[in-house]
Short mmCIF file of C-alpha atoms and ligand atoms in Angstrom, two decimals:
data_model
loop_
_atom_site.label_atom_id
_atom_site.label_comp_id
_atom_site.label_asym_id
_atom_site.label_seq_id
_atom_site.Cartn_x
_atom_site.Cartn_y
_atom_site.Cartn_z
CA MET A 1 0.05 -0.05 0.05
CA GLU A 2 1.19 3.42 -0.83
CA THR A 3 1.84 5.52 2.22
CA ARG A 4 0.88 9.15 1.88
CA THR A 5 3.02 11.92 3.46
CA ARG A 6 1.42 12.93 6.76
CA ILE A 7 1.18 16.78 6.91
CA LEU A 8 0.39 18.43 10.15
CA SER A 9 0.11 21.94 11.51
CA GLY A 10 -1.47 24.03 14.32
CA ILE A 11 -2.54 27.54 14.77
CA GLN A 12 -3.20 29.15 18.27
CA PRO A 13 -6.53 30.52 19.02
CA THR A 14 -5.08 33.74 20.49
CA GLY A 15 -7.11 36.18 18.39
CA SER A 16 -8.78 36.64 14.96
CA PRO A 17 -6.67 35.13 12.18
CA HIS A 18 -4.92 37.80 10.00
CA LEU A 19 -3.17 38.23 6.68
CA GLY A 20 0.12 36.99 8.10
CA ASN A 21 -1.57 33.66 9.25
CA TYR A 22 -3.19 33.41 5.83
CA PHE A 23 -0.16 33.98 3.52
CA GLY A 24 2.35 32.39 5.96
CA ALA A 25 0.32 29.29 6.88
CA ILE A 26 -3.43 28.90 6.10
CA LYS A 27 -3.06 29.22 2.34
CA GLN A 28 -0.54 26.38 2.00
CA HIS A 29 -2.41 24.29 4.56
CA ILE A 30 -5.52 24.44 2.35
CA GLU A 31 -3.48 23.74 -0.87
CA LEU A 32 -1.62 20.91 0.67
CA GLN A 33 -4.89 18.98 1.13
CA LYS A 34 -4.39 17.71 -2.38
CA GLU A 35 -0.86 16.34 -1.59
CA GLY A 36 -1.14 14.29 1.56
CA ASP A 37 -2.92 13.02 4.51
CA CYS A 38 -3.58 16.36 6.49
CA PHE A 39 -4.02 16.91 10.20
CA TYR A 40 -4.70 20.54 11.20
CA PHE A 41 -5.57 21.55 14.72
CA ILE A 42 -6.35 24.55 16.89
CA ALA A 43 -3.59 24.75 19.51
CA ASP A 44 -5.63 25.66 22.57
CA TYR A 45 -3.24 24.08 25.10
CA HIS A 46 -0.45 26.37 23.65
CA ALA A 47 -2.81 29.40 23.78
CA LEU A 48 -3.24 28.90 27.61
CA THR A 49 0.32 30.28 27.94
CA THR A 50 -1.12 33.63 26.90
CA ILE A 51 -4.97 33.74 27.30
CA LYS A 52 -6.43 33.23 30.77
CA ASP A 53 -10.07 33.95 29.83
CA GLY A 54 -12.18 30.92 29.02
CA ASP A 55 -14.94 32.73 27.06
CA ALA A 56 -12.26 34.52 24.92
CA LEU A 57 -10.46 31.21 24.30
CA ARG A 58 -13.65 29.54 23.19
CA GLN A 59 -14.69 32.44 20.98
CA ASN A 60 -11.21 32.56 19.33
CA THR A 61 -11.25 28.79 18.76
CA TYR A 62 -14.50 29.10 17.05
CA GLU A 63 -13.26 31.91 14.83
CA VAL A 64 -10.11 30.06 13.78
CA ALA A 65 -12.19 26.92 13.04
CA ALA A 66 -14.67 28.93 10.99
CA THR A 67 -11.75 30.57 9.11
CA TYR A 68 -10.32 27.31 7.97
CA LEU A 69 -13.71 25.90 6.91
CA ALA A 70 -14.47 29.04 5.03
CA PHE A 71 -11.21 28.78 3.11
CA GLY A 72 -12.05 25.36 1.98
CA LEU A 73 -10.80 22.88 4.66
CA ASP A 74 -12.70 19.75 4.00
CA PRO A 75 -13.50 18.05 7.29
CA ALA A 76 -14.34 14.74 5.62
CA THR A 77 -10.79 14.21 4.30
CA THR A 78 -8.68 16.47 6.49
CA THR A 79 -8.40 15.57 10.20
CA PHE A 80 -9.36 18.92 11.82
CA PHE A 81 -9.55 19.12 15.49
CA ARG A 82 -8.94 20.98 18.90
CA GLN A 83 -5.61 20.08 20.40
CA SER A 84 -7.27 19.71 23.91
CA ASP A 85 -9.66 16.97 22.57
CA VAL A 86 -6.63 14.70 22.42
CA PRO A 87 -5.24 14.79 25.97
CA GLU A 88 -2.81 11.93 25.05
CA VAL A 89 -0.53 14.73 23.68
CA THR A 90 0.09 15.92 27.19
CA GLU A 91 1.28 12.43 28.37
CA LEU A 92 3.66 12.34 25.47
CA THR A 93 4.90 15.82 26.35
CA TRP A 94 5.91 14.59 29.78
CA ILE A 95 7.69 11.50 28.33
CA LEU A 96 9.60 13.71 25.73
CA SER A 97 10.53 16.23 28.42
CA THR A 98 12.66 13.43 30.04
CA VAL A 99 14.99 13.24 26.84
CA ALA A 100 15.00 16.91 26.02
CA GLY A 101 17.97 18.95 27.27
CA MET A 102 17.36 22.21 29.18
CA GLY A 103 19.92 23.78 26.86
CA LEU A 104 17.85 23.00 23.80
CA LEU A 105 14.81 24.81 25.31
CA GLU A 106 16.81 27.73 26.69
CA ARG A 107 17.87 28.46 23.06
CA ALA A 108 14.22 28.78 21.95
CA HIS A 109 13.38 32.28 20.48
CA SER A 110 9.94 32.53 22.01
CA TYR A 111 11.31 31.82 25.49
CA LYS A 112 14.41 34.21 24.96
CA ASP A 113 12.14 36.99 23.73
CA LYS A 114 10.03 36.85 26.88
CA LEU A 115 13.26 36.87 29.02
CA ALA A 116 14.49 39.83 27.14
CA LYS A 117 11.27 41.72 27.75
CA LYS A 118 12.00 41.05 31.43
CA LEU A 119 8.67 39.19 31.74
CA SER A 120 8.82 36.42 34.18
CA PRO A 121 7.89 33.39 32.04
CA MET A 122 5.69 30.44 33.22
CA VAL A 123 7.02 26.90 33.18
CA GLY A 124 4.38 26.25 30.39
CA LEU A 125 6.08 28.80 28.10
CA PHE A 126 9.42 26.99 28.64
CA LEU A 127 7.79 23.69 27.86
CA TYR A 128 5.93 25.05 24.78
CA PRO A 129 8.37 23.56 22.25
CA ILE A 130 8.05 20.06 23.75
CA LEU A 131 4.20 20.15 23.56
CA MET A 132 4.70 21.30 20.00
CA ALA A 133 7.09 18.36 19.37
CA SER A 134 4.49 16.02 20.98
CA ASP A 135 1.81 17.35 18.57
CA ILE A 136 3.95 16.57 15.64
CA LEU A 137 5.29 13.26 16.71
CA ILE A 138 2.16 11.69 18.18
CA TYR A 139 0.72 11.60 14.61
CA LYS A 140 4.10 10.51 13.18
CA SER A 141 4.02 13.61 10.90
CA ASN A 142 6.48 13.94 7.94
CA LEU A 143 5.78 17.54 6.94
CA VAL A 144 4.96 20.65 8.94
CA PRO A 145 3.85 23.71 6.86
CA VAL A 146 4.57 26.85 8.98
CA GLY A 147 5.70 30.53 8.79
CA GLN A 148 9.27 31.43 9.59
CA ASP A 149 8.84 31.98 13.23
CA GLN A 150 8.07 28.28 13.82
CA ILE A 151 10.99 26.71 12.05
CA GLN A 152 13.26 26.60 15.08
CA HIS A 153 10.40 24.66 16.90
CA VAL A 154 10.41 22.01 14.05
CA GLU A 155 14.14 21.72 14.40
CA ILE A 156 13.85 21.18 18.08
CA THR A 157 11.21 18.52 17.36
CA ARG A 158 13.74 16.69 15.18
CA ASP A 159 16.24 16.84 17.93
CA ILE A 160 13.83 15.50 20.46
CA ALA A 161 12.69 12.66 18.05
CA GLY A 162 16.32 11.80 17.52
CA TYR A 163 17.10 11.64 21.26
CA PHE A 164 14.02 9.43 21.73
CA ASN A 165 14.76 7.11 18.99
CA ASN A 166 18.36 6.65 20.09
CA THR A 167 17.26 5.96 23.69
CA PHE A 168 14.30 3.79 23.20
CA GLY A 169 14.49 2.51 19.69
CA GLU A 170 13.25 3.82 16.22
CA THR A 171 9.79 5.20 16.85
CA PHE A 172 9.28 8.60 15.27
CA PRO A 173 10.03 9.82 11.72
CA LEU A 174 11.99 13.11 11.71
CA PRO A 175 9.63 15.79 10.34
CA ASP A 176 10.64 18.42 7.69
CA TYR A 177 9.11 21.90 7.53
CA ARG A 178 7.81 23.79 4.59
CA MET A 179 7.35 27.62 4.36
CA GLY A 180 4.43 29.21 2.46
CA VAL A 181 4.55 32.03 -0.11
CA ALA A 182 5.34 34.71 2.55
CA PRO A 183 7.06 33.40 5.63
CA LYS A 184 7.17 36.80 7.24
CA VAL A 185 4.36 39.07 6.47
CA PRO A 186 4.75 42.63 8.02
CA GLY A 187 2.06 44.21 10.22
CA ILE A 188 0.72 47.79 10.05
CA ASP A 189 3.75 48.93 12.12
CA GLY A 190 6.32 47.15 9.82
CA ALA A 191 7.28 44.52 12.37
CA LYS A 192 6.23 40.86 11.82
CA MET A 193 2.40 40.81 11.83
CA SER A 194 1.36 38.99 15.05
CA LYS A 195 -1.62 38.76 17.30
CA SER A 196 0.72 39.39 20.15
CA TYR A 197 2.03 42.75 18.77
CA ASP A 198 -1.40 44.29 18.11
CA ASN A 199 -0.40 45.12 14.50
CA THR A 200 -2.71 42.73 12.61
CA ILE A 201 -5.04 43.18 9.67
CA GLU A 202 -7.75 40.55 10.52
CA LEU A 203 -9.16 38.59 7.62
CA SER A 204 -12.73 39.21 8.77
CA LEU A 205 -12.30 42.98 8.50
CA ALA A 206 -14.18 44.91 5.81
CA GLY A 207 -15.60 48.32 5.03
CA LYS A 208 -14.83 51.15 7.34
CA ALA A 209 -12.97 49.17 9.95
CA LEU A 210 -10.65 47.73 7.27
CA ARG A 211 -10.15 51.18 5.81
CA LYS A 212 -9.14 52.49 9.19
CA LYS A 213 -6.56 49.73 9.62
CA ILE A 214 -5.12 50.12 6.17
CA MET A 215 -4.83 53.95 6.48
CA SER A 216 -2.95 53.55 9.77
CA ILE A 217 -0.18 51.44 8.08
CA VAL A 218 3.06 53.15 8.99
CA THR A 219 5.17 54.59 6.05
CA ASP A 220 7.98 57.03 5.79
CA SER A 221 7.23 60.72 5.67
CA LYS A 222 8.05 61.43 2.01
CA THR A 223 5.85 64.03 0.24
CA VAL A 224 3.53 63.28 -2.57
CA GLU A 225 6.03 64.61 -5.15
CA GLU A 226 9.11 62.73 -3.98
CA PRO A 227 10.04 59.36 -5.58
CA LYS A 228 9.56 56.38 -3.19
CA SER A 229 11.10 53.06 -2.82
CA PRO A 230 8.60 50.17 -2.90
CA ASP A 231 11.07 47.65 -1.41
CA ASN A 232 10.67 48.23 2.24
CA CYS A 233 7.25 49.70 2.08
CA THR A 234 4.62 47.64 4.10
CA VAL A 235 1.81 48.85 1.76
CA PHE A 236 3.66 47.70 -1.32
CA ILE A 237 4.67 44.26 0.30
CA LEU A 238 1.11 43.64 1.28
CA TYR A 239 -0.21 44.55 -2.17
CA SER A 240 2.34 42.34 -3.86
CA LEU A 241 1.00 39.35 -2.04
CA MET A 242 -2.42 39.70 -3.77
CA SER A 243 -1.60 41.18 -7.14
CA THR A 244 -0.42 39.93 -10.54
CA GLU A 245 3.19 40.53 -11.76
CA ALA A 246 1.88 43.36 -14.02
CA GLU A 247 -0.07 45.06 -11.23
CA LYS A 248 2.96 44.82 -9.00
CA LEU A 249 5.24 46.43 -11.63
CA ALA A 250 2.80 49.22 -12.43
CA LEU A 251 2.55 50.10 -8.72
CA ALA A 252 6.38 49.95 -8.26
CA GLU A 253 6.80 52.32 -11.28
CA ARG A 254 4.25 54.85 -9.72
CA TYR A 255 6.36 54.62 -6.39
CA GLN A 256 9.61 55.43 -8.24
CA ALA A 257 8.25 58.16 -10.49
CA GLY A 258 7.04 60.37 -7.58
CA GLY A 259 3.77 62.27 -7.76
CA MET A 260 1.86 59.48 -5.81
CA GLY A 261 1.15 59.75 -2.11
CA TYR A 262 0.94 56.78 0.22
CA GLY A 263 -2.78 57.35 0.51
CA ASP A 264 -3.25 56.36 -3.20
CA ALA A 265 -1.24 53.19 -2.64
CA LYS A 266 -3.23 52.41 0.52
CA THR A 267 -6.45 52.80 -1.46
CA LEU A 268 -5.22 50.31 -4.00
CA LEU A 269 -4.38 47.89 -1.24
CA LEU A 270 -7.74 48.30 0.35
CA GLU A 271 -9.49 47.46 -2.87
CA LYS A 272 -7.31 44.52 -3.30
CA ILE A 273 -8.03 43.06 0.13
CA GLU A 274 -11.79 43.75 -0.26
CA ASP A 275 -11.78 41.93 -3.49
CA LYS A 276 -9.50 39.03 -2.77
CA PHE A 277 -11.33 38.08 0.41
CA ALA A 278 -14.95 38.86 -0.49
CA ASP A 279 -15.97 35.28 -1.14
CA PHE A 280 -14.21 34.18 2.02
CA ARG A 281 -15.97 36.73 4.16
CA MET A 282 -19.42 35.59 2.80
CA ARG A 283 -18.66 31.91 3.66
CA TYR A 284 -17.09 32.93 6.94
CA ALA A 285 -20.28 34.79 8.03
CA LYS A 286 -22.44 31.83 7.00
CA ILE A 287 -20.20 29.35 8.97
CA MET A 288 -20.06 31.61 12.03
CA ALA A 289 -23.85 31.44 12.12
CA ASP A 290 -23.75 27.66 12.13
CA PRO A 291 -22.08 26.50 15.42
CA GLU A 292 -23.24 23.00 14.91
CA TYR A 293 -21.39 22.54 11.72
CA VAL A 294 -18.27 23.81 13.25
CA GLU A 295 -18.62 21.72 16.27
CA GLU A 296 -19.46 18.56 14.32
CA SER A 297 -16.43 19.04 12.04
CA LEU A 298 -14.11 19.35 15.06
CA ARG A 299 -15.72 16.39 16.90
CA MET A 300 -15.28 14.22 13.74
CA GLY A 301 -11.60 15.19 13.56
CA ALA A 302 -10.99 14.62 17.31
CA MET A 303 -12.21 11.02 16.99
CA LYS A 304 -9.85 10.25 14.16
CA ALA A 305 -6.83 12.07 15.79
CA ARG A 306 -7.49 10.69 19.12
CA SER A 307 -7.44 7.00 17.89
CA LEU A 308 -4.17 7.53 16.12
CA ALA A 309 -2.56 9.37 19.14
CA ALA A 310 -3.64 6.49 21.38
CA GLN A 311 -1.85 3.96 19.08
CA THR A 312 1.46 5.90 19.10
CA LEU A 313 1.24 6.31 22.90
CA THR A 314 0.78 2.60 23.41
CA GLU A 315 3.87 2.03 21.34
CA VAL A 316 5.73 4.67 23.37
CA ARG A 317 4.59 3.43 26.64
CA SER A 318 5.85 -0.02 25.78
CA ALA A 319 9.29 1.32 24.45
CA VAL A 320 9.93 3.14 27.72
CA GLY A 321 8.96 0.28 29.88
CA PHE A 322 5.46 1.01 31.14
CA ARG A 323 2.82 -1.68 31.09
CA ALA A 324 1.68 -1.26 27.51
P1 LIG B 1 0.48 34.90 15.77
O1 LIG B 1 2.04 35.18 15.76
O2 LIG B 1 -0.30 35.86 15.17
O3 LIG B 1 0.05 34.49 17.24
P2 LIG B 1 0.34 32.03 15.30
O4 LIG B 1 1.55 31.86 16.30
O5 LIG B 1 -0.91 31.45 15.82
O6 LIG B 1 0.22 33.54 15.02
O7 LIG B 1 0.82 31.36 13.92
C1 LIG B 1 0.02 30.58 13.14
C2 LIG B 1 0.68 30.28 11.81
O8 LIG B 1 0.85 31.50 11.04
C3 LIG B 1 2.21 29.78 12.11
O9 LIG B 1 2.49 28.85 11.06
C4 LIG B 1 2.98 30.97 11.88
O10 LIG B 1 4.26 30.74 11.44
C5 LIG B 1 2.21 31.76 10.81
N1 LIG B 1 2.42 33.26 10.96
C6 LIG B 1 2.07 33.94 11.94
N2 LIG B 1 2.32 35.29 11.70
C7 LIG B 1 2.91 35.25 10.49
C8 LIG B 1 3.52 36.39 9.62
N3 LIG B 1 3.51 37.57 10.00
N4 LIG B 1 4.00 35.94 8.42
C9 LIG B 1 3.93 34.70 8.04
N5 LIG B 1 3.45 33.67 8.70
C10 LIG B 1 3.04 34.00 9.95
N1 LIG B 2 3.43 27.07 17.93
C1 LIG B 2 2.63 27.24 16.68
C2 LIG B 2 2.26 28.69 16.52
O1 LIG B 2 2.36 29.50 17.33
C3 LIG B 2 1.28 26.49 16.76
C4 LIG B 2 1.53 24.98 16.87
C5 LIG B 2 1.31 24.27 18.01
C6 LIG B 2 2.04 24.21 15.88
N2 LIG B 2 1.68 22.88 17.70
C7 LIG B 2 2.01 22.87 16.45
C8 LIG B 2 2.42 24.39 14.46
C9 LIG B 2 2.55 21.75 15.66
C10 LIG B 2 2.83 23.25 13.82
C11 LIG B 2 2.88 21.94 14.39
O2 LIG B 2 2.13 29.12 15.35
#
C-alpha cells in the first residue's frame, strides 16, 4: 500500500486570524490537502500560555475553526480538531521532556524573547516547544507547513525525536518543515504581523474598519512629489501578495516616479483586500452562524486524531517500559 505524506500544522486561538496567518500558513495548509494526509488543529493548550479567559479562548477557537472551513478545509478528508480534545498529547509531552535537554529549550526564541522583555515566564512557556514536538510526533508527521517563526520549533522537534529514537528504539520519523509564499508578512507597524503585537489586519475585517486599519499602516514621511522606494514599504509588500506581476510592476513604477502619495497606494491595497477576500467573508459569516457545523467538524476530527494518538502512545509506553 502506498503511504501518503502525513502533513500536520497547528494555529493558536489567541485572536482573529490575520493576513500573516493566511499568507504564511493557512493558504498552504488548504492547498496541501491535495498532496497528503492532512492533520490541522487549533492549539488551545498552547494558547493557555497567553490567554487566561475561558470565554475568549472559546470564541477565538470558534473563529479560527470557521476561518479554515471558510477557506475550503474539507473536514471529511482532513483531520481537523482541537488540540485539547486529544489529551494523550500531554502524556507524550511529559515523556519527551525526560529526553529533551534544558539547553535545547533555553535557546528557543519565543522563550528568549520573553526573558529579554524582562517578563517572568511561566513553566508552560518554557515547555511550549516540547508540547509542539509532541503534537507533531504523536501523529508521526512527515511535513510541517509553517511560517518562519516556527521553524526553530520544528528543528527542536527533530532533535527530540532523534534523542527518543536513540534511547528507546526507532519510533518517530524526523519531520521536515515547509514555508508558504510569504514566511514573514509585516504588520501595520512594519514589524512581523502577529496577534501578540497588536499590528494585525484581520481577515474578517471589511468596510470602514478595514479602511481605518489600512490607512494606519506606517510609512516614511516622503511628500507626494518625492520618488519612493517600494522595497521596504509595508503597503507595497502587502499589495504584492495579492496582485499579478503586471499590477505589481505598475505600482512599483508609480512609487519610483514620484507624484503618488501613500494614501493612493493604501487605497489600491484596500481594494485588493476587499476583492480578494470577498468570497471568504461571505462563507465565513455563514459558517459563524452555524455553530453545529463547526462543532461537528471538530468532533469528527478529534475522534480520528485521538485514535491515532492512542496507538502511538501505546507504542511509546511499551518502548519506555510501562505496562503497554
Ligand atoms: P500569531 O503570531 O499571530 O500569534 P500564530 O503563532 O498562531 O500567529 O501562527 C499561526 C501560523 O501562522 C504559524 O504557522 C505562523 O508561522 C504563521 N504566521 C504567523 N504570523 C505570520 C506572519 N506575520 N507571516 C507569516 N506567517 C505567519
Ligand atoms: N506554535 C505554533 C504557532 O504558534 C502552533 C503550533 C502548535 C504548531 N503545535 C504545532 C504548529 C505543531 C505546527 C505543528 O504558530
